[in-house]
């Protein structure tokens, strides 16, 4: 590194040398600190930076340096502050810079403002100060070095060693003439970063042709295709493996609509009795022995023919009481939500607010006949269908519950109408909502 007069008085180089010698500078409140009381580590109060290595010098903290950011020189306080915060995370560095600026502008502060360097600039500065890099694209060269380079370049041009039109010696007539680059232009070239294209980055220096591999593979694959038993063996393997059967099906199969139940213990319809209710048109209490067959199931399937959607094929419905296993596209398949009026049920839903939920999905409330519908359900408006079933009589049991069928048909009628309005058809479901 040059030891010219300009390099000895440059604050950036002195800071780098002091870091290398493990003798960092000391912030002070005066240009020439003669007592320990004038040393102050607080950059909001300090006005100068005292260096002991390589020789005793003092620099104002607001002095501009050769580090350029946004086409402007960065002051010494910002440089030293960035070095102090070299090990902290970006959010902490930004917060510390804001706090220091507030202290600088407060009464008793030294004034000025610390410049917040972006990540790339700060990384480049710290790398250069630690000596890991000899060059920095953000640090302008010293004036003495620039003048020396210009003088050397001019001398080479004047002597014919560089620039201008090179002369050919007689012994080299007919030989290839080497290109001579002006030193000033070469200096610019040295600062450029070499960029690679897709061939050099992904495939190395030369593109590699793998067409011979395809030809070799075709030789073996062609032999297998021509064997008499090849097609039959492939068909047998697909039939024997259910996973392959599913993969071999044509895409575009109509998705299964989903019905969500309430997981609340106060709900009249839960996983244990929803199947008999929607399929058989019979209500049974969820905790009764009659409804215990599906009590441990976490997913159920029922089939129902909805003539206005598909008069030939029944639709298979999926019944669950929680969406925790849902993929994002499953929400477009939800056609109904059974609710008790408790809003905590919707916390894990795509639409957590009840008005938004029932704009997209039909809501269904089932209560006891003769009891009032909860005010929260009434407040959700036309998006929620309210219906009631006869109270369960343990002595009577399932006998005489003929009105349950009427309620179930009404529920299916609302589900069918809602699905048809959302775009469900015999060939597929609605688009992603």
Short mmCIF file of C-alpha atoms in Angstrom, two decimals:
data_model
loop_
_atom_site.label_atom_id
_atom_site.label_comp_id
_atom_site.label_asym_id
_atom_site.label_seq_id
_atom_site.Cartn_x
_atom_site.Cartn_y
_atom_site.Cartn_z
CA UNK A 1 0.00 0.00 0.00
CA UNK A 2 1.27 3.42 -0.90
CA UNK A 3 2.88 5.50 1.83
CA UNK A 4 2.60 8.87 0.09
CA UNK A 5 1.59 11.96 2.01
CA UNK A 6 -2.01 11.76 0.80
CA UNK A 7 -2.29 8.13 1.94
CA UNK A 8 -0.93 9.00 5.40
CA UNK A 9 -3.55 11.72 5.86
CA UNK A 10 -6.49 9.79 4.43
CA UNK A 11 -9.02 8.95 7.20
CA UNK A 12 -10.20 5.75 5.49
CA UNK A 13 -6.68 4.33 5.19
CA UNK A 14 -5.86 5.34 8.75
CA UNK A 15 -9.00 3.62 10.02
CA UNK A 16 -8.04 0.48 8.10
CA UNK A 17 -4.49 0.54 9.49
CA UNK A 18 -5.70 1.06 13.06
CA UNK A 19 -8.07 -1.89 12.73
CA UNK A 20 -5.26 -4.05 11.36
CA UNK A 21 -2.97 -3.09 14.26
CA UNK A 22 -5.76 -3.77 16.78
CA UNK A 23 -5.51 -0.18 18.00
CA UNK A 24 -8.86 1.38 17.08
CA UNK A 25 -9.37 5.16 17.10
CA UNK A 26 -11.03 6.99 19.98
CA UNK A 27 -13.99 9.39 19.55
CA UNK A 28 -13.32 12.70 21.34
CA UNK A 29 -15.02 16.05 21.87
CA UNK A 30 -12.02 18.15 20.75
CA UNK A 31 -9.48 18.10 17.90
CA UNK A 32 -6.60 17.46 20.28
CA UNK A 33 -7.71 15.46 23.31
CA UNK A 34 -5.25 16.12 26.10
CA UNK A 35 -7.27 14.54 28.92
CA UNK A 36 -9.32 11.42 29.39
CA UNK A 37 -12.44 13.50 30.03
CA UNK A 38 -12.46 14.63 26.41
CA UNK A 39 -12.72 11.04 25.15
CA UNK A 40 -16.35 10.09 24.57
CA UNK A 41 -17.50 6.85 22.94
CA UNK A 42 -20.92 8.34 22.28
CA UNK A 43 -20.98 9.30 18.60
CA UNK A 44 -23.91 11.62 19.25
CA UNK A 45 -21.63 13.88 21.35
CA UNK A 46 -18.14 13.24 19.93
CA UNK A 47 -16.91 15.59 17.21
CA UNK A 48 -13.53 14.09 16.26
CA UNK A 49 -11.81 10.74 15.81
CA UNK A 50 -8.31 10.42 17.29
CA UNK A 51 -5.82 7.97 15.70
CA UNK A 52 -2.66 6.77 17.44
CA UNK A 53 -1.46 4.53 14.60
CA UNK A 54 0.53 4.93 12.38
CA UNK A 55 0.96 8.47 13.71
CA UNK A 56 -1.09 10.74 15.95
CA UNK A 57 -3.82 12.43 13.89
CA UNK A 58 -7.31 13.74 14.45
CA UNK A 59 -10.17 13.98 11.93
CA UNK A 60 -13.58 15.67 12.28
CA UNK A 61 -16.37 13.09 12.33
CA UNK A 62 -18.33 15.13 9.79
CA UNK A 63 -15.40 15.11 7.33
CA UNK A 64 -16.24 13.54 3.94
CA UNK A 65 -14.39 10.38 2.93
CA UNK A 66 -13.59 8.67 -0.36
CA UNK A 67 -16.47 6.20 0.17
CA UNK A 68 -19.20 7.17 -2.31
CA UNK A 69 -22.88 6.34 -1.79
CA UNK A 70 -25.61 7.68 -4.09
CA UNK A 71 -22.95 9.80 -5.86
CA UNK A 72 -22.11 11.58 -2.60
CA UNK A 73 -19.16 11.11 -0.21
CA UNK A 74 -20.03 9.50 3.11
CA UNK A 75 -18.85 11.27 6.25
CA UNK A 76 -16.41 9.69 8.72
CA UNK A 77 -19.06 9.32 11.47
CA UNK A 78 -21.23 7.13 9.20
CA UNK A 79 -18.18 5.03 8.25
CA UNK A 80 -17.09 4.50 11.85
CA UNK A 81 -20.68 3.79 12.95
CA UNK A 82 -21.06 1.14 10.21
CA UNK A 83 -17.82 -0.48 11.43
CA UNK A 84 -19.06 -0.49 15.04
CA UNK A 85 -22.30 -2.22 13.93
CA UNK A 86 -20.62 -4.70 11.59
CA UNK A 87 -21.87 -7.74 13.52
CA UNK A 88 -25.50 -6.70 14.07
CA UNK A 89 -28.44 -7.63 11.86
CA UNK A 90 -29.82 -5.23 9.28
CA UNK A 91 -32.98 -4.27 11.28
CA UNK A 92 -30.86 -3.57 14.38
CA UNK A 93 -28.41 -1.50 12.33
CA UNK A 94 -31.24 0.60 10.86
CA UNK A 95 -32.84 1.08 14.28
CA UNK A 96 -29.50 2.11 15.81
CA UNK A 97 -28.91 4.63 13.00
CA UNK A 98 -32.34 6.19 13.58
CA UNK A 99 -31.71 6.42 17.32
CA UNK A 100 -28.28 8.03 16.76
CA UNK A 101 -29.77 10.60 14.37
CA UNK A 102 -32.35 11.53 17.01
CA UNK A 103 -29.57 11.99 19.60
CA UNK A 104 -27.47 14.05 17.17
CA UNK A 105 -30.33 16.47 16.52
CA UNK A 106 -31.31 16.67 20.22
CA UNK A 107 -30.01 19.48 22.49
CA UNK A 108 -26.42 18.75 23.45
CA UNK A 109 -25.85 16.60 20.37
CA UNK A 110 -23.02 17.15 17.92
CA UNK A 111 -25.43 17.78 15.03
CA UNK A 112 -25.36 16.26 11.60
CA UNK A 113 -26.82 12.97 10.48
CA UNK A 114 -25.59 9.41 10.12
CA UNK A 115 -26.08 7.99 6.65
CA UNK A 116 -27.72 4.56 6.58
CA UNK A 117 -25.67 2.40 4.19
CA UNK A 118 -27.49 -0.29 2.26
CA UNK A 119 -26.51 -3.92 2.81
CA UNK A 120 -24.20 -4.21 -0.23
CA UNK A 121 -22.38 -0.98 0.58
CA UNK A 122 -21.94 -1.89 4.25
CA UNK A 123 -20.65 -5.37 3.36
CA UNK A 124 -18.20 -3.95 0.83
CA UNK A 125 -16.95 -1.34 3.34
CA UNK A 126 -16.44 -3.84 6.18
CA UNK A 127 -14.65 -6.28 3.87
CA UNK A 128 -12.26 -3.53 2.79
CA UNK A 129 -11.66 -2.22 6.34
CA UNK A 130 -10.86 -5.73 7.61
CA UNK A 131 -8.27 -6.14 4.86
CA UNK A 132 -10.08 -9.02 3.17
CA UNK A 133 -10.22 -7.01 -0.05
CA UNK A 134 -7.72 -4.59 -1.55
CA UNK A 135 -10.30 -2.82 -3.72
CA UNK A 136 -13.78 -1.44 -3.26
CA UNK A 137 -16.10 -0.31 -5.99
CA UNK A 138 -17.49 2.37 -3.66
CA UNK A 139 -14.12 3.91 -2.65
CA UNK A 140 -12.66 6.51 -4.97
CA UNK A 141 -8.91 6.35 -5.56
CA UNK A 142 -6.48 8.76 -3.91
CA UNK A 143 -5.63 11.88 -5.92
CA UNK A 144 -1.92 11.02 -5.88
CA UNK A 145 -2.60 7.56 -7.31
CA UNK A 146 -4.89 8.98 -10.00
CA UNK A 147 -2.30 11.60 -11.05
CA UNK A 148 0.45 8.96 -11.11
CA UNK A 149 -1.62 6.66 -13.31
CA UNK A 150 -2.46 9.48 -15.69
CA UNK A 151 1.19 10.52 -15.90
CA UNK A 152 2.32 6.94 -16.54
CA UNK A 153 -0.31 6.52 -19.23
CA UNK A 154 0.67 9.75 -20.97
CA UNK A 155 4.34 8.75 -20.87
CA UNK A 156 3.56 5.40 -22.49
CA UNK A 157 1.50 7.04 -25.21
CA UNK A 158 4.27 9.56 -25.89
CA UNK A 159 6.87 6.82 -26.16
CA UNK A 160 4.70 4.73 -28.44
CA UNK A 161 4.54 1.90 -25.92
CA UNK A 162 0.79 2.34 -25.57
CA UNK A 163 -1.97 4.05 -27.45
CA UNK A 164 -1.78 5.47 -30.95
CA UNK A 165 -0.75 3.28 -33.89
CA UNK A 166 1.87 0.66 -33.04
CA UNK A 167 4.74 0.18 -35.46
CA UNK A 168 5.65 -3.27 -36.77
CA UNK A 169 9.27 -4.41 -36.72
CA UNK A 170 10.55 -5.91 -39.97
CA UNK A 171 10.92 -9.37 -38.45
CA UNK A 172 7.23 -9.51 -37.62
CA UNK A 173 5.81 -8.73 -41.04
CA UNK A 174 2.93 -11.07 -41.75
CA UNK A 175 2.66 -12.08 -38.07
CA UNK A 176 -0.46 -11.43 -36.00
CA UNK A 177 -0.41 -7.99 -34.38
CA UNK A 178 -1.30 -7.98 -30.65
CA UNK A 179 -3.92 -5.45 -29.51
CA UNK A 180 -2.62 -2.68 -27.23
CA UNK A 181 -5.06 -1.22 -24.69
CA UNK A 182 -4.74 2.22 -23.21
CA UNK A 183 -3.87 1.97 -19.46
CA UNK A 184 -6.76 4.24 -18.54
CA UNK A 185 -9.17 1.99 -20.42
CA UNK A 186 -7.57 -1.09 -18.88
CA UNK A 187 -8.20 0.37 -15.43
CA UNK A 188 -11.91 0.62 -16.28
CA UNK A 189 -11.90 -2.95 -17.59
CA UNK A 190 -10.31 -4.18 -14.35
CA UNK A 191 -13.23 -2.79 -12.39
CA UNK A 192 -15.82 -4.61 -14.46
CA UNK A 193 -17.47 -7.79 -13.29
CA UNK A 194 -17.50 -10.61 -15.78
CA UNK A 195 -20.99 -11.87 -16.49
CA UNK A 196 -21.79 -15.40 -17.68
CA UNK A 197 -24.54 -16.60 -19.96
CA UNK A 198 -26.74 -19.66 -19.47
CA UNK A 199 -24.14 -21.91 -21.11
CA UNK A 200 -21.24 -20.92 -18.86
CA UNK A 201 -23.30 -20.81 -15.67
CA UNK A 202 -25.35 -23.98 -16.09
CA UNK A 203 -23.38 -26.09 -18.51
CA UNK A 204 -19.78 -25.03 -18.18
CA UNK A 205 -17.64 -23.46 -20.86
CA UNK A 206 -19.10 -25.39 -23.82
CA UNK A 207 -22.69 -26.52 -24.46
CA UNK A 208 -22.94 -30.29 -24.10
CA UNK A 209 -24.87 -32.30 -26.67
CA UNK A 210 -26.65 -35.32 -25.14
CA UNK A 211 -28.42 -36.40 -28.33
CA UNK A 212 -26.27 -39.55 -28.50
CA UNK A 213 -27.73 -40.69 -25.17
CA UNK A 214 -31.24 -40.43 -26.58
CA UNK A 215 -30.25 -42.48 -29.62
CA UNK A 216 -28.67 -45.16 -27.43
CA UNK A 217 -31.75 -45.32 -25.20
CA UNK A 218 -34.04 -45.60 -28.20
CA UNK A 219 -32.15 -48.73 -29.27
CA UNK A 220 -33.11 -50.55 -26.05
CA UNK A 221 -36.58 -49.04 -25.68
CA UNK A 222 -37.45 -49.88 -29.28
CA UNK A 223 -36.62 -53.52 -28.70
CA UNK A 224 -38.94 -53.69 -25.70
CA UNK A 225 -41.81 -52.04 -27.55
CA UNK A 226 -41.59 -54.57 -30.37
CA UNK A 227 -41.85 -57.59 -28.06
CA UNK A 228 -45.23 -59.39 -28.39
CA UNK A 229 -45.97 -59.54 -24.67
CA UNK A 230 -44.88 -56.01 -23.86
CA UNK A 231 -48.27 -54.29 -24.11
CA UNK A 232 -50.09 -57.01 -22.20
CA UNK A 233 -47.52 -57.00 -19.38
CA UNK A 234 -47.78 -53.21 -19.03
CA UNK A 235 -51.57 -53.43 -18.85
CA UNK A 236 -51.33 -56.22 -16.25
CA UNK A 237 -48.95 -54.18 -14.07
CA UNK A 238 -51.28 -51.18 -14.16
CA UNK A 239 -54.31 -53.29 -13.24
CA UNK A 240 -52.47 -55.00 -10.37
CA UNK A 241 -51.29 -51.72 -8.81
CA UNK A 242 -54.12 -49.42 -7.59
CA UNK A 243 -51.76 -46.44 -7.47
CA UNK A 244 -50.96 -46.91 -11.17
CA UNK A 245 -54.65 -47.23 -11.95
CA UNK A 246 -55.29 -43.81 -10.41
CA UNK A 247 -52.38 -42.28 -12.32
CA UNK A 248 -53.58 -43.75 -15.60
CA UNK A 249 -57.03 -42.20 -15.30
CA UNK A 250 -57.75 -39.25 -17.50
CA UNK A 251 -57.53 -35.88 -15.75
CA UNK A 252 -60.57 -33.73 -15.25
CA UNK A 253 -62.57 -35.99 -12.90
CA UNK A 254 -65.34 -34.13 -11.16
CA UNK A 255 -64.13 -33.11 -7.67
CA UNK A 256 -66.06 -34.26 -4.61
CA UNK A 257 -67.93 -31.43 -2.84
CA UNK A 258 -67.13 -30.93 0.85
CA UNK A 259 -69.50 -30.29 3.77
CA UNK A 260 -68.00 -28.89 6.99
CA UNK A 261 -69.57 -29.70 10.36
CA UNK A 262 -69.26 -27.85 13.65
CA UNK A 263 -66.85 -29.50 16.13
CA UNK A 264 -68.80 -27.99 19.05
CA UNK A 265 -70.10 -30.41 21.67
CA UNK A 266 -73.40 -28.49 21.69
CA UNK A 267 -74.03 -29.15 17.99
CA UNK A 268 -77.05 -31.36 17.27
CA UNK A 269 -75.28 -32.81 14.21
CA UNK A 270 -71.78 -34.21 14.58
CA UNK A 271 -69.67 -36.84 12.83
CA UNK A 272 -71.45 -39.61 14.74
CA UNK A 273 -74.99 -38.88 13.49
CA UNK A 274 -74.66 -36.72 10.34
CA UNK A 275 -74.53 -39.71 8.00
CA UNK A 276 -77.84 -41.21 9.14
CA UNK A 277 -79.42 -37.76 9.12
CA UNK A 278 -78.46 -36.81 5.54
CA UNK A 279 -78.74 -40.30 4.04
CA UNK A 280 -81.71 -41.85 5.87
CA UNK A 281 -83.60 -38.71 6.88
CA UNK A 282 -83.56 -39.72 10.55
CA UNK A 283 -82.23 -37.69 13.47
CA UNK A 284 -80.53 -39.52 16.33
CA UNK A 285 -78.65 -37.83 19.20
CA UNK A 286 -74.86 -37.80 18.58
CA UNK A 287 -74.14 -39.50 21.93
CA UNK A 288 -76.74 -42.24 21.63
CA UNK A 289 -75.90 -45.91 21.03
CA UNK A 290 -77.71 -45.78 17.68
CA UNK A 291 -75.29 -43.14 16.37
CA UNK A 292 -72.09 -44.67 17.77
CA UNK A 293 -70.93 -46.43 14.58
CA UNK A 294 -69.25 -43.32 13.13
CA UNK A 295 -68.23 -41.69 16.38
CA UNK A 296 -64.47 -42.18 15.86
CA UNK A 297 -64.37 -41.31 12.16
CA UNK A 298 -62.69 -38.06 11.09
CA UNK A 299 -63.93 -38.20 7.49
CA UNK A 300 -67.17 -39.57 6.03
CA UNK A 301 -68.56 -40.05 2.51
CA UNK A 302 -72.17 -39.99 1.39
CA UNK A 303 -73.71 -40.03 -2.08
CA UNK A 304 -76.71 -38.01 -3.23
CA UNK A 305 -78.35 -37.53 -6.62
CA UNK A 306 -78.95 -33.86 -7.36
CA UNK A 307 -81.04 -33.83 -10.58
CA UNK A 308 -80.47 -30.19 -11.51
CA UNK A 309 -76.68 -30.74 -11.46
CA UNK A 310 -76.35 -34.31 -12.79
CA UNK A 311 -79.45 -36.45 -13.32
CA UNK A 312 -77.43 -39.59 -14.12
CA UNK A 313 -74.61 -39.83 -11.59
CA UNK A 314 -74.88 -39.26 -7.83
CA UNK A 315 -72.40 -36.83 -6.33
CA UNK A 316 -70.10 -38.10 -3.59
CA UNK A 317 -69.86 -35.68 -0.67
CA UNK A 318 -66.99 -35.52 1.83
CA UNK A 319 -67.94 -34.69 5.44
CA UNK A 320 -65.34 -33.36 7.91
CA UNK A 321 -65.49 -31.24 11.06
CA UNK A 322 -62.13 -29.46 10.68
CA UNK A 323 -60.23 -27.94 7.73
CA UNK A 324 -56.76 -28.56 9.19
CA UNK A 325 -55.91 -31.05 6.39
CA UNK A 326 -57.20 -28.76 3.63
CA UNK A 327 -55.14 -27.78 0.62
CA UNK A 328 -55.76 -24.26 -0.77
CA UNK A 329 -57.92 -25.51 -3.66
CA UNK A 330 -60.20 -27.48 -1.29
CA UNK A 331 -62.02 -24.31 -0.26
CA UNK A 332 -63.53 -24.00 -3.74
CA UNK A 333 -65.18 -27.39 -3.12
CA UNK A 334 -66.83 -26.49 0.22
CA UNK A 335 -70.59 -26.30 -0.47
CA UNK A 336 -72.06 -26.07 3.04
CA UNK A 337 -71.04 -25.29 6.63
CA UNK A 338 -73.14 -26.54 9.55
CA UNK A 339 -72.88 -24.05 12.42
CA UNK A 340 -74.20 -23.53 15.94
CA UNK A 341 -73.67 -19.77 15.82
CA UNK A 342 -70.33 -19.90 17.65
CA UNK A 343 -67.77 -17.81 15.74
CA UNK A 344 -64.70 -19.64 17.13
CA UNK A 345 -65.58 -22.40 14.68
CA UNK A 346 -64.31 -20.20 11.82
CA UNK A 347 -60.87 -19.31 13.25
CA UNK A 348 -59.07 -21.87 11.07
CA UNK A 349 -61.21 -21.20 7.97
CA UNK A 350 -60.16 -19.33 4.85
CA UNK A 351 -62.88 -16.77 5.62
CA UNK A 352 -62.70 -16.14 9.36
CA UNK A 353 -65.41 -13.47 9.44
CA UNK A 354 -68.92 -14.97 9.30
CA UNK A 355 -70.28 -12.39 6.75
CA UNK A 356 -67.41 -13.20 4.36
CA UNK A 357 -67.80 -16.94 4.91
CA UNK A 358 -71.51 -17.04 4.12
CA UNK A 359 -71.08 -14.90 1.03
CA UNK A 360 -69.05 -17.77 -0.43
CA UNK A 361 -70.53 -20.85 1.27
CA UNK A 362 -74.05 -21.84 2.31
CA UNK A 363 -74.52 -21.85 6.09
CA UNK A 364 -76.88 -24.31 7.79
CA UNK A 365 -78.20 -24.03 11.35
CA UNK A 366 -80.19 -26.95 12.83
CA UNK A 367 -81.88 -26.40 16.20
CA UNK A 368 -84.70 -27.80 18.31
CA UNK A 369 -88.25 -27.10 17.17
CA UNK A 370 -89.90 -24.53 19.41
CA UNK A 371 -86.64 -22.85 20.48
CA UNK A 372 -85.48 -19.45 19.24
CA UNK A 373 -82.74 -19.22 16.62
CA UNK A 374 -79.63 -17.53 18.15
CA UNK A 375 -79.39 -13.82 17.42
CA UNK A 376 -75.92 -14.27 15.92
CA UNK A 377 -77.32 -16.68 13.31
CA UNK A 378 -80.20 -14.33 12.49
CA UNK A 379 -77.70 -11.49 12.09
CA UNK A 380 -75.80 -13.37 9.37
CA UNK A 381 -78.77 -12.91 7.04
CA UNK A 382 -79.87 -14.92 4.02
CA UNK A 383 -76.54 -16.71 3.68
CA UNK A 384 -77.51 -19.07 6.51
CA UNK A 385 -80.44 -21.50 6.27
CA UNK A 386 -82.17 -22.08 9.64
CA UNK A 387 -84.20 -25.22 10.26
CA UNK A 388 -85.43 -27.19 13.27
CA UNK A 389 -86.01 -30.82 14.22
CA UNK A 390 -88.29 -32.36 16.84
CA UNK A 391 -86.69 -32.85 20.23
CA UNK A 392 -85.50 -36.36 20.93
CA UNK A 393 -87.77 -38.47 23.13
CA UNK A 394 -85.86 -41.39 24.73
CA UNK A 395 -89.11 -43.33 25.36
CA UNK A 396 -90.30 -42.93 21.78
CA UNK A 397 -86.87 -43.39 20.16
CA UNK A 398 -86.76 -43.23 16.37
CA UNK A 399 -90.45 -44.11 16.02
CA UNK A 400 -92.67 -41.35 14.70
CA UNK A 401 -89.86 -39.08 13.49
CA UNK A 402 -91.38 -38.72 10.01
CA UNK A 403 -90.85 -34.93 10.02
CA UNK A 404 -87.04 -35.44 9.99
CA UNK A 405 -87.26 -36.49 6.35
CA UNK A 406 -88.99 -33.20 5.50
CA UNK A 407 -86.19 -31.24 7.19
CA UNK A 408 -83.45 -33.24 5.40
CA UNK A 409 -85.07 -32.72 1.99
CA UNK A 410 -85.15 -29.00 2.69
CA UNK A 411 -81.45 -29.04 3.58
CA UNK A 412 -80.55 -30.90 0.37
CA UNK A 413 -82.72 -28.53 -1.64
CA UNK A 414 -80.78 -25.50 -0.37
CA UNK A 415 -77.42 -27.26 -0.95
CA UNK A 416 -78.42 -28.15 -4.53
CA UNK A 417 -79.60 -24.61 -5.29
CA UNK A 418 -76.42 -23.10 -3.81
CA UNK A 419 -74.18 -25.49 -5.77
CA UNK A 420 -75.96 -24.76 -9.03
CA UNK A 421 -75.61 -21.00 -8.49
CA UNK A 422 -71.85 -21.45 -7.79
CA UNK A 423 -71.30 -23.22 -11.12
CA UNK A 424 -71.38 -26.92 -10.21
CA UNK A 425 -72.29 -29.18 -13.15
CA UNK A 426 -72.07 -32.74 -14.27
CA UNK A 427 -68.58 -32.21 -15.67
CA UNK A 428 -66.93 -30.37 -12.79
CA UNK A 429 -67.06 -27.98 -9.88
CA UNK A 430 -66.67 -24.21 -9.68
CA UNK A 431 -63.43 -22.34 -10.24
CA UNK A 432 -61.11 -21.46 -7.34
CA UNK A 433 -62.79 -18.86 -5.15
#
